[in-house]
């Protein structure tokens, strides 16, 4: 799906690039999540270390982004180069938005609510932030992270939903909150659920495994999955800074996951009784 979206958006005539390739890219429908990467950052080859191994025709793709591509390039070759240029710009973008100047630009978009608001009522329309669940291209599409409920959501628009998550990386949302701590939303109105009967780890693991197996079996015959199984399959964003999970956040998330397991246990009991 990600590859097809890139191909669909790569078409365009030479007149589309009359101002600059980056301006054309940012003004294209579906690219509203991206901010402009400063040319000085792109021209500093140190910032692009290792990207030549990720992008085919790296040198020509870079020339296209910086508007230095030879005009004699044939149209069919330019179309292929545009796909690689979009990939290269996306990977550069992921590095840029975790710099001081990049964070400041994304902060402006966050304040304008360019990424939408959390759909949960108790989050009180909290603005969202884009996040990747993987730093490797073509693995996961971009998701939207809510700093209040700490869950991730899929974009409403299919155009945005087809953006590669690697173009935003796994470090951005939490790094933004670390640099601008006043943006961290308060956890207001969250009440700890009533305790459920405790079970040892072995029993919990066996129960969760059975729920997952039951969910897979139901999906194969076209029947709706149970609420407990859907809860277990939900994606969870784990804040990381350059790949390393933060100690305090990791400890908090272990507590949160224990609470979720208790809730899943209560759901299972209620569904068995119904």
Short mmCIF file of C-alpha atoms in Angstrom, two decimals:
data_model
loop_
_atom_site.label_atom_id
_atom_site.label_comp_id
_atom_site.label_asym_id
_atom_site.label_seq_id
_atom_site.Cartn_x
_atom_site.Cartn_y
_atom_site.Cartn_z
CA UNK A 1 0.00 0.00 0.00
CA UNK A 2 2.82 2.38 0.88
CA UNK A 3 4.65 1.71 -2.36
CA UNK A 4 1.52 2.25 -4.43
CA UNK A 5 0.83 5.56 -2.71
CA UNK A 6 4.34 6.74 -3.56
CA UNK A 7 3.91 5.75 -7.19
CA UNK A 8 0.52 7.47 -7.46
CA UNK A 9 1.90 10.74 -6.12
CA UNK A 10 5.04 10.70 -8.28
CA UNK A 11 3.40 11.81 -11.50
CA UNK A 12 3.82 15.39 -12.66
CA UNK A 13 5.10 17.51 -15.49
CA UNK A 14 8.19 19.71 -15.53
CA UNK A 15 5.98 22.72 -14.88
CA UNK A 16 5.06 21.22 -11.50
CA UNK A 17 8.65 21.86 -10.40
CA UNK A 18 8.77 25.45 -11.66
CA UNK A 19 9.35 26.89 -8.18
CA UNK A 20 11.21 24.13 -6.39
CA UNK A 21 10.83 20.40 -5.87
CA UNK A 22 10.33 20.79 -2.12
CA UNK A 23 7.61 23.43 -2.60
CA UNK A 24 5.84 21.13 -5.07
CA UNK A 25 6.13 18.20 -2.69
CA UNK A 26 4.78 20.08 0.33
CA UNK A 27 1.87 21.52 -1.67
CA UNK A 28 0.82 18.09 -3.00
CA UNK A 29 -2.36 16.61 -1.53
CA UNK A 30 -1.63 14.12 1.22
CA UNK A 31 1.66 15.71 2.30
CA UNK A 32 0.19 18.09 4.87
CA UNK A 33 1.93 16.29 7.74
CA UNK A 34 5.39 17.21 6.41
CA UNK A 35 7.25 20.40 7.24
CA UNK A 36 9.87 22.10 5.10
CA UNK A 37 13.40 20.88 5.68
CA UNK A 38 15.84 23.77 5.42
CA UNK A 39 18.15 23.62 2.43
CA UNK A 40 21.26 24.16 4.58
CA UNK A 41 20.42 20.98 6.46
CA UNK A 42 20.01 18.98 3.26
CA UNK A 43 23.23 20.29 1.75
CA UNK A 44 25.26 19.27 4.81
CA UNK A 45 26.28 15.74 3.80
CA UNK A 46 26.98 14.83 7.43
CA UNK A 47 23.24 14.97 8.10
CA UNK A 48 22.64 12.44 5.31
CA UNK A 49 25.14 9.83 6.49
CA UNK A 50 24.01 6.32 5.57
CA UNK A 51 21.06 7.34 3.40
CA UNK A 52 22.96 6.45 0.24
CA UNK A 53 22.45 2.81 1.27
CA UNK A 54 18.69 3.29 1.60
CA UNK A 55 17.95 5.09 -1.68
CA UNK A 56 18.63 3.97 -5.24
CA UNK A 57 20.15 6.64 -7.52
CA UNK A 58 20.95 8.57 -4.36
CA UNK A 59 23.03 11.32 -5.99
CA UNK A 60 20.46 12.08 -8.69
CA UNK A 61 17.57 11.95 -6.20
CA UNK A 62 19.42 14.47 -4.02
CA UNK A 63 20.01 16.69 -7.05
CA UNK A 64 16.28 16.57 -7.80
CA UNK A 65 15.38 17.60 -4.24
CA UNK A 66 17.85 20.51 -4.32
CA UNK A 67 16.83 21.52 -7.88
CA UNK A 68 20.24 20.71 -9.33
CA UNK A 69 19.15 17.89 -11.62
CA UNK A 70 20.26 18.12 -15.24
CA UNK A 71 17.41 19.30 -17.47
CA UNK A 72 18.35 16.69 -20.07
CA UNK A 73 17.09 13.84 -17.87
CA UNK A 74 14.43 11.97 -19.81
CA UNK A 75 10.83 12.14 -18.58
CA UNK A 76 10.59 8.42 -17.82
CA UNK A 77 13.82 8.54 -15.79
CA UNK A 78 12.61 11.60 -13.94
CA UNK A 79 9.45 9.77 -12.88
CA UNK A 80 11.53 6.97 -11.36
CA UNK A 81 13.83 9.49 -9.73
CA UNK A 82 10.87 11.27 -8.19
CA UNK A 83 9.90 8.10 -6.31
CA UNK A 84 13.42 7.88 -4.90
CA UNK A 85 13.46 11.62 -4.16
CA UNK A 86 10.28 11.27 -2.10
CA UNK A 87 11.84 8.40 -0.16
CA UNK A 88 15.04 10.39 0.40
CA UNK A 89 13.17 13.51 1.50
CA UNK A 90 11.05 11.45 3.88
CA UNK A 91 14.12 9.91 5.53
CA UNK A 92 15.78 13.33 5.76
CA UNK A 93 12.56 14.69 7.22
CA UNK A 94 12.63 12.08 10.01
CA UNK A 95 16.10 13.30 11.00
CA UNK A 96 15.27 16.97 10.62
CA UNK A 97 12.20 17.04 12.88
CA UNK A 98 14.21 15.86 15.91
CA UNK A 99 16.62 18.80 15.61
CA UNK A 100 15.95 22.05 17.48
CA UNK A 101 14.83 23.92 14.34
CA UNK A 102 12.81 20.96 13.09
CA UNK A 103 11.00 20.60 16.40
CA UNK A 104 10.14 24.30 16.31
CA UNK A 105 8.56 23.91 12.86
CA UNK A 106 6.57 20.86 13.90
CA UNK A 107 5.48 22.73 17.03
CA UNK A 108 3.83 25.32 14.80
CA UNK A 109 1.91 22.59 12.99
CA UNK A 110 0.94 21.01 16.33
CA UNK A 111 -0.45 24.35 17.56
CA UNK A 112 -2.46 24.68 14.33
CA UNK A 113 -3.80 21.14 14.91
CA UNK A 114 -2.59 20.10 11.46
CA UNK A 115 -2.53 16.46 12.56
CA UNK A 116 -6.06 16.34 13.93
CA UNK A 117 -7.50 15.73 17.39
CA UNK A 118 -7.92 12.65 19.55
CA UNK A 119 -11.30 10.96 18.95
CA UNK A 120 -11.74 10.03 22.62
CA UNK A 121 -14.23 12.18 24.50
CA UNK A 122 -12.22 12.22 27.75
CA UNK A 123 -9.16 13.54 25.90
CA UNK A 124 -11.06 16.81 25.29
CA UNK A 125 -9.95 17.24 21.66
CA UNK A 126 -6.26 16.85 22.46
CA UNK A 127 -4.14 17.63 19.34
CA UNK A 128 -2.30 14.63 17.92
CA UNK A 129 1.27 14.12 16.73
CA UNK A 130 2.52 11.88 13.90
CA UNK A 131 4.69 8.93 14.85
CA UNK A 132 6.28 5.95 13.15
CA UNK A 133 6.10 2.49 14.66
CA UNK A 134 9.27 1.58 12.77
CA UNK A 135 12.31 3.52 11.53
CA UNK A 136 12.66 1.17 8.54
CA UNK A 137 10.89 2.30 5.33
CA UNK A 138 7.95 0.30 3.91
CA UNK A 139 7.21 -1.51 7.19
CA UNK A 140 4.55 0.58 8.97
CA UNK A 141 2.39 3.49 7.91
CA UNK A 142 2.27 6.69 9.97
CA UNK A 143 0.12 6.77 13.11
CA UNK A 144 -1.14 9.63 15.28
CA UNK A 145 -0.16 9.76 18.96
CA UNK A 146 -2.24 11.33 21.69
CA UNK A 147 -0.21 12.65 24.60
CA UNK A 148 -3.20 12.47 26.94
CA UNK A 149 -4.41 8.86 26.56
CA UNK A 150 -1.02 7.74 25.15
CA UNK A 151 -2.66 5.66 22.41
CA UNK A 152 -2.04 5.71 18.66
CA UNK A 153 -4.67 6.12 15.97
CA UNK A 154 -4.83 5.74 12.22
CA UNK A 155 -5.31 8.95 10.19
CA UNK A 156 -8.84 9.55 8.92
CA UNK A 157 -7.70 10.33 5.39
CA UNK A 158 -6.48 7.44 3.23
CA UNK A 159 -3.92 9.82 1.71
CA UNK A 160 -2.39 10.42 5.13
CA UNK A 161 -2.81 6.79 6.12
CA UNK A 162 -0.57 5.71 3.26
CA UNK A 163 2.39 7.85 4.40
CA UNK A 164 5.35 5.81 5.56
CA UNK A 165 5.87 5.99 9.32
CA UNK A 166 9.65 6.00 8.84
CA UNK A 167 9.31 9.57 7.52
CA UNK A 168 8.54 10.69 11.09
CA UNK A 169 10.46 8.11 13.10
CA UNK A 170 9.83 6.58 16.50
CA UNK A 171 11.42 9.35 18.60
CA UNK A 172 9.59 12.49 17.51
CA UNK A 173 6.47 12.86 19.74
CA UNK A 174 8.18 12.13 23.04
CA UNK A 175 11.21 14.24 22.14
CA UNK A 176 8.90 17.16 21.38
CA UNK A 177 7.32 16.82 24.84
CA UNK A 178 10.78 16.64 26.44
CA UNK A 179 11.91 19.86 24.74
CA UNK A 180 8.57 21.60 25.38
CA UNK A 181 7.38 20.09 28.69
CA UNK A 182 4.58 22.66 29.05
CA UNK A 183 2.85 20.89 26.14
CA UNK A 184 2.45 17.65 28.10
CA UNK A 185 -1.31 17.35 28.67
CA UNK A 186 -2.45 16.65 32.24
CA UNK A 187 -3.91 13.24 32.95
CA UNK A 188 -7.20 14.60 34.30
CA UNK A 189 -10.22 12.46 35.06
CA UNK A 190 -8.43 9.11 34.83
CA UNK A 191 -9.64 6.78 37.57
CA UNK A 192 -7.94 3.51 38.39
CA UNK A 193 -10.33 0.62 37.73
CA UNK A 194 -11.52 -1.60 40.55
CA UNK A 195 -9.12 -4.47 41.19
CA UNK A 196 -9.95 -7.79 39.59
CA UNK A 197 -9.09 -11.20 41.05
CA UNK A 198 -5.32 -11.55 40.85
CA UNK A 199 -3.79 -14.34 38.82
CA UNK A 200 -0.20 -15.44 38.55
CA UNK A 201 1.84 -14.66 35.44
CA UNK A 202 1.48 -18.16 34.02
CA UNK A 203 -2.32 -18.00 34.23
CA UNK A 204 -2.35 -14.52 32.66
CA UNK A 205 -0.14 -15.62 29.78
CA UNK A 206 -2.27 -18.71 29.14
CA UNK A 207 -5.46 -16.64 29.20
CA UNK A 208 -4.07 -14.01 26.80
CA UNK A 209 -2.79 -16.71 24.46
CA UNK A 210 -6.21 -18.37 24.40
CA UNK A 211 -7.93 -15.05 23.67
CA UNK A 212 -5.59 -14.40 20.74
CA UNK A 213 -6.18 -17.90 19.37
CA UNK A 214 -9.95 -17.50 19.72
CA UNK A 215 -9.74 -14.15 17.92
CA UNK A 216 -7.81 -15.65 15.01
CA UNK A 217 -10.25 -18.55 14.77
CA UNK A 218 -13.24 -16.20 14.69
CA UNK A 219 -11.66 -14.01 12.01
CA UNK A 220 -11.16 -17.00 9.74
CA UNK A 221 -14.90 -17.72 9.69
CA UNK A 222 -15.93 -14.08 9.40
CA UNK A 223 -17.38 -13.71 12.92
CA UNK A 224 -16.74 -10.56 15.01
CA UNK A 225 -13.90 -10.79 17.52
CA UNK A 226 -14.50 -10.32 21.23
CA UNK A 227 -13.79 -7.01 22.95
CA UNK A 228 -11.01 -8.61 25.01
CA UNK A 229 -9.23 -9.94 21.93
CA UNK A 230 -9.46 -6.57 20.17
CA UNK A 231 -7.93 -4.89 23.24
CA UNK A 232 -5.00 -7.29 23.21
CA UNK A 233 -4.29 -6.66 19.53
CA UNK A 234 -4.25 -2.85 19.78
CA UNK A 235 -0.97 -1.14 18.88
CA UNK A 236 0.88 0.60 21.73
CA UNK A 237 3.35 3.38 21.16
CA UNK A 238 6.47 2.91 23.29
CA UNK A 239 8.36 6.20 23.57
CA UNK A 240 11.99 5.80 22.55
CA UNK A 241 14.82 8.25 22.07
CA UNK A 242 16.96 7.07 19.18
CA UNK A 243 15.85 3.50 19.72
CA UNK A 244 16.32 3.37 23.49
CA UNK A 245 13.28 3.06 25.73
CA UNK A 246 13.23 5.52 28.62
CA UNK A 247 13.50 3.98 32.09
CA UNK A 248 10.76 5.97 33.85
CA UNK A 249 8.40 5.67 30.91
CA UNK A 250 9.11 1.95 30.61
CA UNK A 251 8.30 1.48 34.30
CA UNK A 252 5.06 3.44 33.92
CA UNK A 253 4.05 1.44 30.87
CA UNK A 254 4.59 -1.85 32.70
CA UNK A 255 2.13 -0.62 35.32
CA UNK A 256 -0.30 0.51 32.62
CA UNK A 257 -0.09 -2.86 30.88
CA UNK A 258 -0.76 -4.64 34.18
CA UNK A 259 -3.90 -2.52 34.58
CA UNK A 260 -4.91 -3.36 31.00
CA UNK A 261 -4.45 -7.08 31.66
CA UNK A 262 -6.78 -6.78 34.64
CA UNK A 263 -9.34 -5.01 32.48
CA UNK A 264 -9.03 -7.69 29.81
CA UNK A 265 -9.60 -10.30 32.50
CA UNK A 266 -12.79 -8.55 33.58
CA UNK A 267 -13.97 -8.35 29.97
CA UNK A 268 -13.34 -12.04 29.49
CA UNK A 269 -15.38 -12.91 32.60
CA UNK A 270 -18.27 -10.70 31.46
CA UNK A 271 -18.22 -12.18 27.94
CA UNK A 272 -18.19 -15.73 29.35
CA UNK A 273 -21.26 -14.90 31.45
CA UNK A 274 -23.17 -13.35 28.55
#
